[in-house]
CSV table of C-alpha atoms in Angstrom, one decimal:
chain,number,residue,atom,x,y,z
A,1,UNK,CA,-128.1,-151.0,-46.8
A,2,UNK,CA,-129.8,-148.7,-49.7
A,3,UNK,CA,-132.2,-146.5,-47.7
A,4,UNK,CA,-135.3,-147.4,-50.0
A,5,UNK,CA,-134.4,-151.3,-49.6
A,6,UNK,CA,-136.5,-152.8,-46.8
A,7,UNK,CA,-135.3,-155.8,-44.5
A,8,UNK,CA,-136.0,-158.4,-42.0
A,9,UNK,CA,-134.9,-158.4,-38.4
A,10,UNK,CA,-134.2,-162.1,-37.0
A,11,UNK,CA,-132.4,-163.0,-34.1
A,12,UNK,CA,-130.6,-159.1,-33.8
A,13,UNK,CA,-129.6,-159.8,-37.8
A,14,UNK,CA,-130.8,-157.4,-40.6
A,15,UNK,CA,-131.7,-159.2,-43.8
A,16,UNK,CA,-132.1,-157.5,-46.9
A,17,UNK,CA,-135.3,-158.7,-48.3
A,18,UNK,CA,-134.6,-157.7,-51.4
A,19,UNK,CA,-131.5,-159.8,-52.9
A,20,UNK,CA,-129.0,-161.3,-56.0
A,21,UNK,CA,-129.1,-164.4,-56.5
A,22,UNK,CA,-126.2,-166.3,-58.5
A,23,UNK,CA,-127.6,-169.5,-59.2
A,24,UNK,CA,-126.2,-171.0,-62.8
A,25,UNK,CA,-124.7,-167.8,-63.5
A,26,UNK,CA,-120.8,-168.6,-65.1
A,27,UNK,CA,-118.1,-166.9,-63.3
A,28,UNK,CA,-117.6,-164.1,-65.9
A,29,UNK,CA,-121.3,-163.3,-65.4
A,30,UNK,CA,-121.6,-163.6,-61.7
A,31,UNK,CA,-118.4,-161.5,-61.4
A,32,UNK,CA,-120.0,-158.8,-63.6
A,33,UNK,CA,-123.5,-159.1,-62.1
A,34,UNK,CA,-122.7,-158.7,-58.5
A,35,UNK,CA,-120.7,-155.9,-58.9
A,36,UNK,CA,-123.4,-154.1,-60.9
A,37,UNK,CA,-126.2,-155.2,-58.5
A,38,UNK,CA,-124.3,-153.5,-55.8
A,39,UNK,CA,-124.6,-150.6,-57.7
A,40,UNK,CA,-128.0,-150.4,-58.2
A,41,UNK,CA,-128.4,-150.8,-54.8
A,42,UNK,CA,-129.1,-154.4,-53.6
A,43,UNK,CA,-127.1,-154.9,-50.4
A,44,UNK,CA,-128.0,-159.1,-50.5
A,45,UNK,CA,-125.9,-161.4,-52.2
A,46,UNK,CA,-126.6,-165.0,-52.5
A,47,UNK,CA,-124.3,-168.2,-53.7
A,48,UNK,CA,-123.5,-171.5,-53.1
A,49,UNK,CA,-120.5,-174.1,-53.4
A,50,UNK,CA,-121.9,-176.0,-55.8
A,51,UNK,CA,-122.7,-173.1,-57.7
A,52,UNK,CA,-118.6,-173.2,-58.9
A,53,UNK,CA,-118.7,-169.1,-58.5
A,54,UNK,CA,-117.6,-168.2,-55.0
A,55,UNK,CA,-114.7,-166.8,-56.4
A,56,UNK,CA,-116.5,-164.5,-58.5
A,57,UNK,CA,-118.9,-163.3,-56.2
A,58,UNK,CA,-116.0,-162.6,-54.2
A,59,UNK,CA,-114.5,-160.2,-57.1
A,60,UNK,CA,-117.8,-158.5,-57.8
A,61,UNK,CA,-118.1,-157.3,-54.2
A,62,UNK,CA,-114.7,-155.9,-54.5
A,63,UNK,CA,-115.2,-154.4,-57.7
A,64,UNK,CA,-118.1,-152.9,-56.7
A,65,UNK,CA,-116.9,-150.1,-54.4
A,66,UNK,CA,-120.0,-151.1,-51.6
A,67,UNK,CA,-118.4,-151.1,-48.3
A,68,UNK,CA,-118.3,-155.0,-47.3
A,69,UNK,CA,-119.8,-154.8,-43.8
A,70,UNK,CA,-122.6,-152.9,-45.9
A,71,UNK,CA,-123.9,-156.2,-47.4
A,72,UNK,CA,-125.3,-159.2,-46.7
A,73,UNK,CA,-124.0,-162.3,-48.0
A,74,UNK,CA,-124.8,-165.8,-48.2
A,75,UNK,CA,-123.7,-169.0,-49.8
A,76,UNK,CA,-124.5,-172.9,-48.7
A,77,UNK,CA,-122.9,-176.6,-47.7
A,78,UNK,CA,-123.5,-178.8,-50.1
A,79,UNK,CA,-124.9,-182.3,-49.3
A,80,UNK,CA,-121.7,-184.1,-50.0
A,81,UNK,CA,-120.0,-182.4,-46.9
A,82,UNK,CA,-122.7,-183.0,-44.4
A,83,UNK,CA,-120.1,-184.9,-42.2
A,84,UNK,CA,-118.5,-182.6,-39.7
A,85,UNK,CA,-114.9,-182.8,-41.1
A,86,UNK,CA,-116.1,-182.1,-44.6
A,87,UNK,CA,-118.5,-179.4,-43.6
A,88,UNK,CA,-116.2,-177.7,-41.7
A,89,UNK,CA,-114.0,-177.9,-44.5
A,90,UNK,CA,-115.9,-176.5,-46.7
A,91,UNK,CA,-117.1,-173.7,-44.8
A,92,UNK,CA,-113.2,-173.0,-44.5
A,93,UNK,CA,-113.2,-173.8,-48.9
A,94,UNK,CA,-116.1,-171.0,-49.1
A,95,UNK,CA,-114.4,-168.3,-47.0
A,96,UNK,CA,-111.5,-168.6,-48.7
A,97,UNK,CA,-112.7,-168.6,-52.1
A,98,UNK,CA,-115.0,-165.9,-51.6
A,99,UNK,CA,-112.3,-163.8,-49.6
A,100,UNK,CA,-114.8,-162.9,-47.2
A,101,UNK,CA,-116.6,-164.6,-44.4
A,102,UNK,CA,-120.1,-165.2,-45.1
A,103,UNK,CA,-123.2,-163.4,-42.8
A,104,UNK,CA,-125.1,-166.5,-43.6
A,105,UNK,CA,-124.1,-170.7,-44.1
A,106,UNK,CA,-127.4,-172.9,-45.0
A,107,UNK,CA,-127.4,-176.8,-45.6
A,108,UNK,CA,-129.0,-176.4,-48.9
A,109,UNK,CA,-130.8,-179.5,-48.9
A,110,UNK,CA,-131.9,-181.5,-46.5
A,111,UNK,CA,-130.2,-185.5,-46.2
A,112,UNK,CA,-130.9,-188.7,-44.7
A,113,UNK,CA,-127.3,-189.4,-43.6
A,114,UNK,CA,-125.3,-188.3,-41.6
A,115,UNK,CA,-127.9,-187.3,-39.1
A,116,UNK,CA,-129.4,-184.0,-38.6
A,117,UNK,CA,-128.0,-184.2,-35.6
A,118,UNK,CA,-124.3,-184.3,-36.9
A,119,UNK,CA,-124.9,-181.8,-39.4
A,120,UNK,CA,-126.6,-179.6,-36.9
A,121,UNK,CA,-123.7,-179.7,-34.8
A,122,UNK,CA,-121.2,-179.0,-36.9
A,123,UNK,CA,-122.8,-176.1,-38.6
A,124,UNK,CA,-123.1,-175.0,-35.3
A,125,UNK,CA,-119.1,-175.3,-34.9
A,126,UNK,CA,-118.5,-173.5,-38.0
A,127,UNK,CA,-120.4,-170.7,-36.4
A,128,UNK,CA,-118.5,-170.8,-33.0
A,129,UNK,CA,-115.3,-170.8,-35.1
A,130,UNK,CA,-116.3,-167.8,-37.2
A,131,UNK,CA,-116.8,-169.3,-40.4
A,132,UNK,CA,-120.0,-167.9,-40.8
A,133,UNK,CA,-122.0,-164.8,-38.5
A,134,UNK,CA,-125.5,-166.7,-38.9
A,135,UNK,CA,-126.8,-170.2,-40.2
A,136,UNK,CA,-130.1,-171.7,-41.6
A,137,UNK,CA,-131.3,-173.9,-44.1
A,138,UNK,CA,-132.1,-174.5,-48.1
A,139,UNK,CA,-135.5,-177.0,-49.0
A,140,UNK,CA,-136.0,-178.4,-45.7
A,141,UNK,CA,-140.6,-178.9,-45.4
A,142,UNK,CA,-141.8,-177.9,-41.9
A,143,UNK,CA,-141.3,-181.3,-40.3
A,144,UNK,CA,-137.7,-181.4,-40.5
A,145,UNK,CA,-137.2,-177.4,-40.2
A,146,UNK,CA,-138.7,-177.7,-37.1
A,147,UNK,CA,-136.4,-181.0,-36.6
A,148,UNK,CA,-133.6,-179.0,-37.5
A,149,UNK,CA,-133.9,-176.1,-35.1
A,150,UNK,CA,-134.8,-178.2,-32.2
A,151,UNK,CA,-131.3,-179.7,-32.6
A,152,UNK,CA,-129.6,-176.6,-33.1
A,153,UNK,CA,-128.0,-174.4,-30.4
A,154,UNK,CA,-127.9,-171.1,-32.5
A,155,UNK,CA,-131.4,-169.5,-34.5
A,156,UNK,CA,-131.5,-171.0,-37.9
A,157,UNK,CA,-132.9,-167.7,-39.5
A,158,UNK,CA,-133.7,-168.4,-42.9
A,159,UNK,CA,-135.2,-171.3,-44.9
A,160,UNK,CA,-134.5,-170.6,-48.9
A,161,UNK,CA,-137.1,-172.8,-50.7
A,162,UNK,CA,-138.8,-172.6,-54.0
A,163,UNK,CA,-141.6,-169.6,-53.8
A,164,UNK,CA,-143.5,-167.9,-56.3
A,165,UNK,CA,-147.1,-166.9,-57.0
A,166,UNK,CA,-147.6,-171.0,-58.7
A,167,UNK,CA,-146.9,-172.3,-54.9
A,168,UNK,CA,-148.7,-172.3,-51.5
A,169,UNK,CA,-146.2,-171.3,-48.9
A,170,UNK,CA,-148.8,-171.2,-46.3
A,171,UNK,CA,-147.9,-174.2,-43.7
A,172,UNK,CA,-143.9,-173.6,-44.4
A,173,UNK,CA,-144.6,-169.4,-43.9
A,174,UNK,CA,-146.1,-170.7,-40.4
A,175,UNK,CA,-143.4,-172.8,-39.6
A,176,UNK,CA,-140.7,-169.7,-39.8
A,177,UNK,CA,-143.3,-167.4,-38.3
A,178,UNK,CA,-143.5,-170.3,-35.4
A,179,UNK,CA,-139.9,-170.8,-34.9
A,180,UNK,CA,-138.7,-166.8,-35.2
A,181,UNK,CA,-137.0,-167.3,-38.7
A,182,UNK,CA,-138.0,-166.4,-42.1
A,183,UNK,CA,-138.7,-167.5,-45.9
A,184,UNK,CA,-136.0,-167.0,-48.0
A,185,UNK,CA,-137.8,-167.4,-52.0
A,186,UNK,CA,-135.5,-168.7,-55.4
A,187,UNK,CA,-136.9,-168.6,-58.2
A,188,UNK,CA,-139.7,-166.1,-57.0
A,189,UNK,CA,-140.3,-165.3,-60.3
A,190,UNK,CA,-141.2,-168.6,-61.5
A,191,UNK,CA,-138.3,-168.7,-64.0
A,192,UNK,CA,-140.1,-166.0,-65.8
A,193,UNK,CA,-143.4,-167.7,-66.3
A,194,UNK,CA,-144.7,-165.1,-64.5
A,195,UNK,CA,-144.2,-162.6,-67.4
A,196,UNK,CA,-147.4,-163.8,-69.0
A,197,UNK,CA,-149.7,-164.6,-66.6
A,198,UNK,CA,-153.2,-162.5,-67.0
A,199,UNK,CA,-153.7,-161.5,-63.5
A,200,UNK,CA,-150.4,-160.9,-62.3
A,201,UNK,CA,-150.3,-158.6,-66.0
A,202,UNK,CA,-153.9,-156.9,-65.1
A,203,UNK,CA,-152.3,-155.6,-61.4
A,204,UNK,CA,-149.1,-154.8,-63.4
A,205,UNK,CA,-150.8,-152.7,-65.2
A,206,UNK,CA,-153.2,-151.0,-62.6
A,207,UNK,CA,-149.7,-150.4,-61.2
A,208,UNK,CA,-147.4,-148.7,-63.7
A,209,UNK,CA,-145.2,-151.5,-62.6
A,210,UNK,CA,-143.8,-155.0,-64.6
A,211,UNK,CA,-144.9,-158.5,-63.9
A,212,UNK,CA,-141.5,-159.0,-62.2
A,213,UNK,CA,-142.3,-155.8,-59.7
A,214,UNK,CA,-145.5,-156.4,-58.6
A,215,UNK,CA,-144.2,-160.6,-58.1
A,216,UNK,CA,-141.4,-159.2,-56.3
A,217,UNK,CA,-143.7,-156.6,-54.2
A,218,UNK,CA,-146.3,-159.8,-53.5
A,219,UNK,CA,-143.3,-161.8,-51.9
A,220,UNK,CA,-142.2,-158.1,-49.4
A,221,UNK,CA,-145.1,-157.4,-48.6
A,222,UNK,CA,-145.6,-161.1,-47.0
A,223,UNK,CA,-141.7,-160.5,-45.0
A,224,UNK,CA,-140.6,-163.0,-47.5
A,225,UNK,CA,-136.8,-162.5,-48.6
A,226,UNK,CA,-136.2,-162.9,-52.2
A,227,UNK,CA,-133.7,-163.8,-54.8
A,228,UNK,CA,-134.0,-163.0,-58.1
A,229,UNK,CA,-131.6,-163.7,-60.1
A,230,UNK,CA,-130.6,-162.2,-64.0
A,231,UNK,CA,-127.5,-161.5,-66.4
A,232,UNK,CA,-128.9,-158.8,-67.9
A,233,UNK,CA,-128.2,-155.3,-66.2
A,234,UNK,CA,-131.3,-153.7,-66.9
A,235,UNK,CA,-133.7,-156.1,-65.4
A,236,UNK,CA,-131.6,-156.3,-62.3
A,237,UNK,CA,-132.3,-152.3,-62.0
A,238,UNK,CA,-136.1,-153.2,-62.8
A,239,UNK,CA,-135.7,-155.8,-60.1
A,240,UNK,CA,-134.9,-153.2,-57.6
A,241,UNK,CA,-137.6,-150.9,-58.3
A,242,UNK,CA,-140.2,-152.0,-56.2
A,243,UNK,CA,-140.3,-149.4,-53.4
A,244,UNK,CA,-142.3,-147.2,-54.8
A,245,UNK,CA,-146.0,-148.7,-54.9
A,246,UNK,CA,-147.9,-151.1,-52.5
A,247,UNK,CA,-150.2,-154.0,-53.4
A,248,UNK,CA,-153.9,-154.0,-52.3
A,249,UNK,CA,-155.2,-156.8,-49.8
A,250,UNK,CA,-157.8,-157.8,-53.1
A,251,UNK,CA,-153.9,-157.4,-55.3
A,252,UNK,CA,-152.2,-160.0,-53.0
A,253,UNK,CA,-155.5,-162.1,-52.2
A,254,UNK,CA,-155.4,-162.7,-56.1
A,255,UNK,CA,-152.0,-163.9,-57.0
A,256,UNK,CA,-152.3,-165.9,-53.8
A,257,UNK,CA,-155.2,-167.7,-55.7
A,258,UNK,CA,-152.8,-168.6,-58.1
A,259,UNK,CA,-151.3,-171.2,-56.3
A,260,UNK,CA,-151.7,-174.8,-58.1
A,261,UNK,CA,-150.5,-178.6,-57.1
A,262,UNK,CA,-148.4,-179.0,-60.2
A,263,UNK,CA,-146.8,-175.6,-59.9
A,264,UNK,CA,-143.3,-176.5,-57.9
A,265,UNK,CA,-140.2,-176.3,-61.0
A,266,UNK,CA,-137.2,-177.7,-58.8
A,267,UNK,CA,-137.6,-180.6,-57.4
A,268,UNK,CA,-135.2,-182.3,-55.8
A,269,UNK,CA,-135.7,-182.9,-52.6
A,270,UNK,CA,-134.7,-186.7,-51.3
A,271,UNK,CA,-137.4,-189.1,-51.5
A,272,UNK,CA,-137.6,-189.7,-48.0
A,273,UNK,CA,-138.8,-186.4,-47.4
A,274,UNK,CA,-141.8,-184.7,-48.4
A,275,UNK,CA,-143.0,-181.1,-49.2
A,276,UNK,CA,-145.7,-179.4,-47.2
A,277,UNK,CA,-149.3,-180.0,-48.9
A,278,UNK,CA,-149.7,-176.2,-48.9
């Protein structure tokens, strides 16, 4: 781990809180973007099956020179291989394709059927087997989180859910506290509608620092994990610099205050569940 990166300690597990995310990046790009985020010094990498670029993630943590058991690395099952057979399957599919087992396996959302209790279970196999050093869960509200760890015999030690300064976290950033897990944020940028917003720009400012810095500092400084992603090089390397400066109480209290009903950007949860009210 980069000395100046900061990280999260759950159930004996450091966690980077700082890390690459991969989402919608093509292989070329994720191939090319890993490696250079490992250079700039982000020890987190995060993925997906669906996300068609295990493979590439793979090579750019190859390419990159960074030691393997030096980074932290996560990807998902996705909700068609829920069943045990297929989720152990694909946790086998993953491994292989990213030529590495992962530190992390997450459901990445929650499903109706098969049961949580199957799915639990077989994650929970995965684990046993070695598929996978840790699991946890993607977009799962408090209710079933709490559903879900109940029914699981390891720590489920992150939740990755939408988070950025347009969302109240609160009752879901209780829920981890609660349980002894954590909040793992995509899109904690907004998908760059944070760029320009007047208050987060007014602290920016007061800061020396970017609209994506001080977002990024908002979410570490509340032992959130996050995962911004980029193609471009340079705002990868302004991604990382955030260790430098700290964020008032009145700094976070206001871009807490930003918070709105209308201000979730993905969702897709399944209708039969429903999102925290704050």
């Amino acid at each position: 781990m980069s000395p100046s990166q900061l990280s999260l300690t759950v159930d004996d597990l450091t966690l980077p809180q700082l890390g690459f995310g991969t989402w919608q990046l093509e292989p070329a790009d994720a191939r090319r973007m890993v490696a250079e985020a490992l250079r700039i010094g982000y020890r987190h990498i995060d993925t997906a099956w669906i996300y068609r670029n295990e493979a590439a993630v793979g090579d750019g943590i190859r390419n990159s020179g960074v030691a393997r058991e030096d980074i932290w690395l996560t990807t998902k099952i996705w909700v068609d291989h829920f069943e045990r057979d297929a989720l152990l399957r694909q946790a086998e599919e993953s491994a292989t394709s990213l030529g590495f087992t992962p530190d992390l396996l997450l459901l990445h959302w929650p499903r109706v059927k098969p049961t949580f209790a199957e799915t639990l279970g077989a994650l929970n196999e995965a684990k046993d087997q070695g598929l996978t050093r840790a699991i946890g869960l993607s977009n799962f509200p408090s209710g079933q989180f709490r559903e879900a760890q109940a029914l699981s015999k390891a720590k489920l030690v992150t939740n990755q859910v939408e988070y950025h300064p347009y969302l109240s976290l609160k009752t879901l950033r209780d829920t981890a506290a609660a349980l002894g897990s954590s909040i793992t944020a995509w899109s904690p940028l907004a998908q760059g509608k944070i760029a320009n917003d007047t208050v987060i720009g007014e602290i920016a400012r007061a800061h020396g620092k970017t609209p994506g810095q001080v977002t990024l500092r908002w979410l570490i400084q509340q032992g959130v994990i996050a995962i911004p992603r980029t193609s471009r090089p340079e705002r990868a390397a302004e991604n990382f610099d955030i260790w430098d400066f700290q964020l008032s109480d009145e700094d976070m209290s206001r871009i807490h205050a930003l918070a709105r009903p209308d201000g979730r950007l993905g969702d897709w949860i399944d209708k039969a569940f429903v999102w925290d009210k704050d």
